[in-house]
Short mmCIF file of C-alpha atoms and ligand atoms in Angstrom, two decimals:
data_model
loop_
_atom_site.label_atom_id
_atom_site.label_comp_id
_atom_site.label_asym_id
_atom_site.label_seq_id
_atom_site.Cartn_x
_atom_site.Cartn_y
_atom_site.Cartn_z
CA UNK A 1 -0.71 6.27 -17.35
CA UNK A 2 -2.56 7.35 -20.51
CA UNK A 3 -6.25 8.13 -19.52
CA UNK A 4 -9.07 7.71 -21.88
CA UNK A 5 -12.29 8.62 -20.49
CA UNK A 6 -15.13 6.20 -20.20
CA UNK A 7 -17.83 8.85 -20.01
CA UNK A 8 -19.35 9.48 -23.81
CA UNK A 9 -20.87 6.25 -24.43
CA UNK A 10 -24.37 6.11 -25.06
CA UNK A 11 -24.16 3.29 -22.10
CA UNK A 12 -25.25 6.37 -19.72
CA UNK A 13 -28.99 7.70 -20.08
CA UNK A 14 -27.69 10.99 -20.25
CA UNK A 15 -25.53 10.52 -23.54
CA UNK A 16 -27.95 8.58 -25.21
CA UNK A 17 -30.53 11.27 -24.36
CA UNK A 18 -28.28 13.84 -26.14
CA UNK A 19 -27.22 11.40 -28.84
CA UNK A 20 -30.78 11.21 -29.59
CA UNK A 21 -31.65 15.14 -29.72
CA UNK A 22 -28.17 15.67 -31.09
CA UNK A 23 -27.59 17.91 -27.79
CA UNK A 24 -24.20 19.39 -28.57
CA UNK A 25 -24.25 21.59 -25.92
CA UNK A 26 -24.37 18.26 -23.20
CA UNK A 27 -21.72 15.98 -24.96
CA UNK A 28 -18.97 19.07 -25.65
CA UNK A 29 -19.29 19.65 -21.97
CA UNK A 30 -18.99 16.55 -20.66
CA UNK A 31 -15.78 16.34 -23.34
CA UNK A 32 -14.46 19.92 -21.91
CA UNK A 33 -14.68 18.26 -17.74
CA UNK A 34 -13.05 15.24 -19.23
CA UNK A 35 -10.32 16.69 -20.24
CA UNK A 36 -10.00 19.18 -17.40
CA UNK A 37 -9.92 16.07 -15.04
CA UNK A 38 -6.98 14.67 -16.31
CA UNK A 39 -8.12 12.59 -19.71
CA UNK A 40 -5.56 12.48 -22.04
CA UNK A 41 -7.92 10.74 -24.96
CA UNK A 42 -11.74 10.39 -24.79
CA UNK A 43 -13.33 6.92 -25.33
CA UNK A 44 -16.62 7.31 -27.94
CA UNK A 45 -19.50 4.86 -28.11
CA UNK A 46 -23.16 5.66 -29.25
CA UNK A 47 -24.36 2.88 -27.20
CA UNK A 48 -26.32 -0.18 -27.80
CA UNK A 49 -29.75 2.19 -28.19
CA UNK A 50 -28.46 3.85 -31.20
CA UNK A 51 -30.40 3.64 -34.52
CA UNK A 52 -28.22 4.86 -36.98
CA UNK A 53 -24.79 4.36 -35.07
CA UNK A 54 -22.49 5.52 -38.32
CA UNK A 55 -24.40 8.88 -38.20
CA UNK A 56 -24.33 9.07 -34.57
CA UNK A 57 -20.49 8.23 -34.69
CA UNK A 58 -19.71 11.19 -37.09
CA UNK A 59 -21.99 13.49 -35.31
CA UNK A 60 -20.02 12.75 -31.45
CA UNK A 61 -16.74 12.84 -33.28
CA UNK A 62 -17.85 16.97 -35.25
CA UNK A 63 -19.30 17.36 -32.00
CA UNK A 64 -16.19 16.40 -29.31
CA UNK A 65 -13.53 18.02 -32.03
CA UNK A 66 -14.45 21.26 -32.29
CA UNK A 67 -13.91 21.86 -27.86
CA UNK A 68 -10.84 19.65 -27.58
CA UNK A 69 -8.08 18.42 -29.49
CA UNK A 70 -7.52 15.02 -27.94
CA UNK A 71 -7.07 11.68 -29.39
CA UNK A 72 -10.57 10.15 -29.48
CA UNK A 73 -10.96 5.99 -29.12
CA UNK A 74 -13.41 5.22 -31.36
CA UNK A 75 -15.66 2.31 -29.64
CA UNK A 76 -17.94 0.37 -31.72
CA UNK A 77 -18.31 -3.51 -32.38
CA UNK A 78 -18.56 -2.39 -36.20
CA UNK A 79 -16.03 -1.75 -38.45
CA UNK A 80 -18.18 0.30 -40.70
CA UNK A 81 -19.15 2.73 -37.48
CA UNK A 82 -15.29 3.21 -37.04
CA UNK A 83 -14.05 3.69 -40.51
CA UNK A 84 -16.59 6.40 -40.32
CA UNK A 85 -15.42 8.12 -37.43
CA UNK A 86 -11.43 7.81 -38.48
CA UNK A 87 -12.68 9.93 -41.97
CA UNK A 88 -14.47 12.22 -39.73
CA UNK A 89 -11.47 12.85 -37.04
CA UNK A 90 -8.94 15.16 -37.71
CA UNK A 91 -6.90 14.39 -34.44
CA UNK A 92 -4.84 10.94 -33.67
CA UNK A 93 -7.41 7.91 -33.17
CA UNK A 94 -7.15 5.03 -31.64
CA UNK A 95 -9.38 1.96 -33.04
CA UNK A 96 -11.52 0.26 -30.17
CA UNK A 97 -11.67 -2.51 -31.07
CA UNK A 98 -10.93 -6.00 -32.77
CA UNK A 99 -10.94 -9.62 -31.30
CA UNK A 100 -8.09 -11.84 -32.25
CA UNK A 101 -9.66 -13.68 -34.67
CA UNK A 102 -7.22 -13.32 -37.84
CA UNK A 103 -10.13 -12.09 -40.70
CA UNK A 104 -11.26 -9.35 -38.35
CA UNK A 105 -7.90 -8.42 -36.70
CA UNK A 106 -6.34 -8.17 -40.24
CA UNK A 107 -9.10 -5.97 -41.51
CA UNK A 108 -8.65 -3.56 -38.61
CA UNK A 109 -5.12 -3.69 -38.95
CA UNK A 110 -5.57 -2.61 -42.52
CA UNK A 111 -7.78 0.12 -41.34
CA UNK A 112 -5.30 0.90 -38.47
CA UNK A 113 -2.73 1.55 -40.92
CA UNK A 114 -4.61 3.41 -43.58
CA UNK A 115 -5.61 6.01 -41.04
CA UNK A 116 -2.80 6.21 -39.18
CA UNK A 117 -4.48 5.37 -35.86
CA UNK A 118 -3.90 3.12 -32.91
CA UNK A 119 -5.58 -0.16 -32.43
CA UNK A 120 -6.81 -2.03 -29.25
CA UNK A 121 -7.07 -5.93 -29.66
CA UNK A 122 -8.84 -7.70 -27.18
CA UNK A 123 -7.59 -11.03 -25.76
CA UNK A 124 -11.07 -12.67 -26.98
CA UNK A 125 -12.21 -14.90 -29.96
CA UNK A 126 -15.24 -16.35 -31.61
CA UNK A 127 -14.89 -18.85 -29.11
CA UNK A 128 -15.09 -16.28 -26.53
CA UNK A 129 -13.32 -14.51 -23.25
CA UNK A 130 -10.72 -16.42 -22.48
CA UNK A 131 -10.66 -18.23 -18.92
CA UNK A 132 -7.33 -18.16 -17.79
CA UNK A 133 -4.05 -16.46 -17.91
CA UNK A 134 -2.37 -18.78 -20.69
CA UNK A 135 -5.42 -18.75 -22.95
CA UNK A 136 -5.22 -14.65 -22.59
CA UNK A 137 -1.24 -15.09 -23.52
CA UNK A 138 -2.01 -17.42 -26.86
CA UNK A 139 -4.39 -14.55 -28.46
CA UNK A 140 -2.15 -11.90 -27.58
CA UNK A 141 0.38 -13.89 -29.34
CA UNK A 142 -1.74 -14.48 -32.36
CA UNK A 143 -2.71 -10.61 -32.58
CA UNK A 144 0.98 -9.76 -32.29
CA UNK A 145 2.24 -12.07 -34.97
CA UNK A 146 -0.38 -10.91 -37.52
CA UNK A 147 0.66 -7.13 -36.53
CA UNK A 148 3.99 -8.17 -37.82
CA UNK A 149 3.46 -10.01 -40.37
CA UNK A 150 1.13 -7.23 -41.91
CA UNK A 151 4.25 -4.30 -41.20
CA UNK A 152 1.83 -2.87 -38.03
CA UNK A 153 3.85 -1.55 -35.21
CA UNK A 154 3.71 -3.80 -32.34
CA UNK A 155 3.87 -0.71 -29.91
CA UNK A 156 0.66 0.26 -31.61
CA UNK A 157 -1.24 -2.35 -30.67
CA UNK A 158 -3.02 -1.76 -27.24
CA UNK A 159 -3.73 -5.82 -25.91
CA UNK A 160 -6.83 -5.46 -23.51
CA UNK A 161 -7.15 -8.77 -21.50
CA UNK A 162 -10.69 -8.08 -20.91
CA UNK A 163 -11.55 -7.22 -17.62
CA UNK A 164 -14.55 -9.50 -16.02
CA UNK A 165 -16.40 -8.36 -13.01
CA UNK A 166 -15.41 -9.03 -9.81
CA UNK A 167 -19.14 -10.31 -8.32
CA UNK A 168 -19.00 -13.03 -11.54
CA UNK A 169 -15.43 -13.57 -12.04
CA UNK A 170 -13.63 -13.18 -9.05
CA UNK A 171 -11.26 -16.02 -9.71
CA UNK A 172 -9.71 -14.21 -13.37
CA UNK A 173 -8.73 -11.27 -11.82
CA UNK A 174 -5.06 -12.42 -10.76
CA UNK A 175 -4.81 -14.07 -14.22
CA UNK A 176 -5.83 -10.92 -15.52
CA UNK A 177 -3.29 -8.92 -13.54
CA UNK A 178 -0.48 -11.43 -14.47
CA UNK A 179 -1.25 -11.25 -18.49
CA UNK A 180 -0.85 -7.18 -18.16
CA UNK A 181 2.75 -7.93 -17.07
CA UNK A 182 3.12 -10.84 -19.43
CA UNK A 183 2.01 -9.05 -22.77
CA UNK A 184 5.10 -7.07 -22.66
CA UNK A 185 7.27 -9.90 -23.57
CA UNK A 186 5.46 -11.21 -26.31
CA UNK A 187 7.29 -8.48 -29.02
CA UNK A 188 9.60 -6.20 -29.46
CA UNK A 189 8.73 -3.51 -29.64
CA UNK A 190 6.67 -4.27 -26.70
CA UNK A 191 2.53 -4.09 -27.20
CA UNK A 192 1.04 -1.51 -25.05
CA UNK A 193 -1.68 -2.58 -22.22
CA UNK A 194 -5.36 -1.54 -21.93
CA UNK A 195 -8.22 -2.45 -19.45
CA UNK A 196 -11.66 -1.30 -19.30
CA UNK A 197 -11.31 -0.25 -15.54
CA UNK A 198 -15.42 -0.36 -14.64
CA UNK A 199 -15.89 -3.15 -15.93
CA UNK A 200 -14.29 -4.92 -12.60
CA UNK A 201 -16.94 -3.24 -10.31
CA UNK A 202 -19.82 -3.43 -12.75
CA UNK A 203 -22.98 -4.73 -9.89
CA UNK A 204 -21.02 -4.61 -7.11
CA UNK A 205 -21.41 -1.92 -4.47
CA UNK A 206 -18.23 -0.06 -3.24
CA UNK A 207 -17.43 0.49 -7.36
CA UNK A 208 -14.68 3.23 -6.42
CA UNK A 209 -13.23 1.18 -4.12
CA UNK A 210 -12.58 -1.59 -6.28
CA UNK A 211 -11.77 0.46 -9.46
CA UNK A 212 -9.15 2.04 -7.67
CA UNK A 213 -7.88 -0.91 -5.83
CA UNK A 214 -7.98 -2.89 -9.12
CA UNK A 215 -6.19 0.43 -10.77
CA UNK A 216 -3.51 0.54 -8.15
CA UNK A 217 -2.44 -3.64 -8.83
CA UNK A 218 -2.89 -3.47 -12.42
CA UNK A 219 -0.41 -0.25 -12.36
CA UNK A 220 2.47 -2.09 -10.18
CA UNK A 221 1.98 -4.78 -13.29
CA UNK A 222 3.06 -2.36 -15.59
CA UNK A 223 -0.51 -1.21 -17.27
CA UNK A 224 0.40 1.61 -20.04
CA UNK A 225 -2.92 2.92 -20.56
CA UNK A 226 -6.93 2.82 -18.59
CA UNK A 227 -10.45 3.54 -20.09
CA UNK A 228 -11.81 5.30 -16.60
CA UNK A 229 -13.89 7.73 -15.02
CA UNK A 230 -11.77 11.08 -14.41
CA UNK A 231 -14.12 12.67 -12.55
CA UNK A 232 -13.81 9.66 -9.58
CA UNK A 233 -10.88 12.12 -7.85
CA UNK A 234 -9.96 9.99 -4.98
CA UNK A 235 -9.19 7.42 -8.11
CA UNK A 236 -7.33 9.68 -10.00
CA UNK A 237 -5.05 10.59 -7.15
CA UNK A 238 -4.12 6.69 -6.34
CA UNK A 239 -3.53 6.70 -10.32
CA UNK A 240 -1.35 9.94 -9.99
CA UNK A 241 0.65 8.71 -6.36
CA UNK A 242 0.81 5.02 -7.95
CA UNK A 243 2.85 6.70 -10.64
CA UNK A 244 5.20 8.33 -8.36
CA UNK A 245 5.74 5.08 -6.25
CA UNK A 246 6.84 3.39 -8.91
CA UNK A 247 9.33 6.31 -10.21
CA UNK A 248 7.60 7.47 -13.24
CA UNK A 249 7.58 11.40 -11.75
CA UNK A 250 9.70 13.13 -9.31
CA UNK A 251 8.43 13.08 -5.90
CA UNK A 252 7.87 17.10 -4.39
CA UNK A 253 5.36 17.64 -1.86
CA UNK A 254 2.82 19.06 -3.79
CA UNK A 255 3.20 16.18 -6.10
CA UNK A 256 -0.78 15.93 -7.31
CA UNK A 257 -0.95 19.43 -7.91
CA UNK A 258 2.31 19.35 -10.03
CA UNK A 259 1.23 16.05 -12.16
CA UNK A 260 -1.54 17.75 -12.69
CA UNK A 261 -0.03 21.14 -14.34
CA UNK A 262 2.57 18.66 -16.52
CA UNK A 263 -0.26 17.63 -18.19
CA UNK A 264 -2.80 20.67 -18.56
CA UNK A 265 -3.30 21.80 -21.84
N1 THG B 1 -12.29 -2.65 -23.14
C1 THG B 1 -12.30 -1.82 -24.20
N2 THG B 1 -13.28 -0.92 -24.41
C2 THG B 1 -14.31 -0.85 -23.54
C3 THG B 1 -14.36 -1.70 -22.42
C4 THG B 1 -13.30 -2.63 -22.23
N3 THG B 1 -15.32 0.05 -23.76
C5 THG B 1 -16.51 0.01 -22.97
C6 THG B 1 -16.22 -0.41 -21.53
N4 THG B 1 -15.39 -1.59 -21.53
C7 THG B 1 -15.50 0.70 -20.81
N5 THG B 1 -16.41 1.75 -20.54
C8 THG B 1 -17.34 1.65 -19.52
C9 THG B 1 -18.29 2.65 -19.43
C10 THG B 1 -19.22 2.61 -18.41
C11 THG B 1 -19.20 1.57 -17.50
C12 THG B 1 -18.27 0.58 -17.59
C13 THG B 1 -17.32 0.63 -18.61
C14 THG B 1 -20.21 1.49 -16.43
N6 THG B 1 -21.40 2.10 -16.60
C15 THG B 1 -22.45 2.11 -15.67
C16 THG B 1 -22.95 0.67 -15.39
O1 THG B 1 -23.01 -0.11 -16.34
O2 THG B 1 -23.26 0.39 -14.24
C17 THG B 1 -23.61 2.92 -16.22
C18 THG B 1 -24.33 3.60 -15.13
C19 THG B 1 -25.31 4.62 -15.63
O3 THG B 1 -26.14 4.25 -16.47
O4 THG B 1 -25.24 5.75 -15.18
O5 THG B 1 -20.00 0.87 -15.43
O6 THG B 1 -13.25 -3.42 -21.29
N7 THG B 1 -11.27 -1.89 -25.06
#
């Protein structure tokens, strides 16, 4: 399971404070635990508070860079804010993120490919979040065709289904487990697989408890990659045992501790 971590988005008081007073002291540590706890990339949003959000952008992406090396996801719902931030990075992006609608998609895609960076599509349009498995399956579709026919790697693009909270949406949540396992057979290469993990739990109580359920059924459907909290341990160990039941390490009996180490840097 790739890991990107949910934590620097200006979503959190805390990050917007130090967006704001350009704190680099509070964002490179929260970067430095990140990575510690097991993220392999680091998910980066200014937030919906920030002013100047290309300037912000840059600043988080100086900032994160110069403690750790990982791939950053650059989060914005503007293109200009991630072009920005790809010119800025020196390490491998990924783009987070377009829609499916074809103007916007092939923009990103052009961007995608200019900086040599990753892209996550979500399963949405103008008309908005799809309500059902099949609708999820057409956009995917759509965003895989137009990866082809503009040369983009299908195993590039990252297809998030768009995870809906459990207290308002409790009736998507199969669908959206069964379009994980679907997406796979929509290309060949196959797409990758994203979710937004928090979203599920967002105003429920019990919110590690259902991330990590959620985690553990979305895994056994073959999900490549999870934007997450790394810091939740008892949800990073059902990641790290959910890998080993389904054969993707080799079980010993120190088999946390020795996931772990394989993937220290
Ligand atoms: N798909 C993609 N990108 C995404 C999402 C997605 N990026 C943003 C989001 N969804 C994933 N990141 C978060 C980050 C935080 C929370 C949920 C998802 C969260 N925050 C607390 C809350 O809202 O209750 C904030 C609490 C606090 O203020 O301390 O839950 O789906 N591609």
């Amino acid at each position: 399971m790739f890991v990107i971590s949910e934590m620097i988005n200006g979503m959190y008081q805390k990050v917007a404070r130090a967006i704001q007073a350009k704190d680099a002291q509070v964002i490179q540590a929260l970067a430095k635990e990140q990575v510690d706890a097991g993220a392999d990339a680091l998910d980066v949003n200014c937030g919906p508070a920030s002013r100047e959000p290309v300037k912000d952008m840059c600043w988080l992406v100086e900032t994160i860079q110069s403690v750790v090396s990982v791939p950053l996801s650059l989060d914005s719902t503007k293109l200009e804010v991630i072009e920005e931030g790809l010119k800025t990075a020196k390490n491998r992006t990924i783009i987070n993120s377009s829609s499916a609608d074809i103007e916007r998609l092939q923009k990103y895609i052009a961007i995608a490919k200019k900086y040599n960076s990753s892209l996550i599509a979500l399963t949405m349009d103008k008309k908005g979040v799809p309500q059902d498995k099949d609708r999820r399956l057409e956009l995917a579709a759509q965003i895989l065709a137009c990866a082809q026919e503009n040369d983009f790697p299908t195993d590039e693009i990252y297809l998030d289904p768009i995870v809906l909270p459990v207290n308002v949406a409790q009736k998507q949540l199969s669908d959206t487990l069964e379009a994980i396992r679907d997406f796979k057979m929509l290309a060949s290469p196959a797409p990758k697989t994203v979710v937004g993990l928090s979203n599920v739990s967002q105003g429920s109580t019990q919110r590690s408890l259902i991330n990590r359920t959620f985690l553990i059924m979305a895994q056994a459907h073959g999900l490549d990659a999870a934007i997450l909290d790394p810091l939740d341990k008892d949800l990073m160990d059902v990641l790290i045992t959910s890998e080993l039941i389904l054969d993707r390490n080799i079980y010993c009996d120190s088999f946390i501790d020795a996931y772990k180490k394989s993937k220290s840097r």
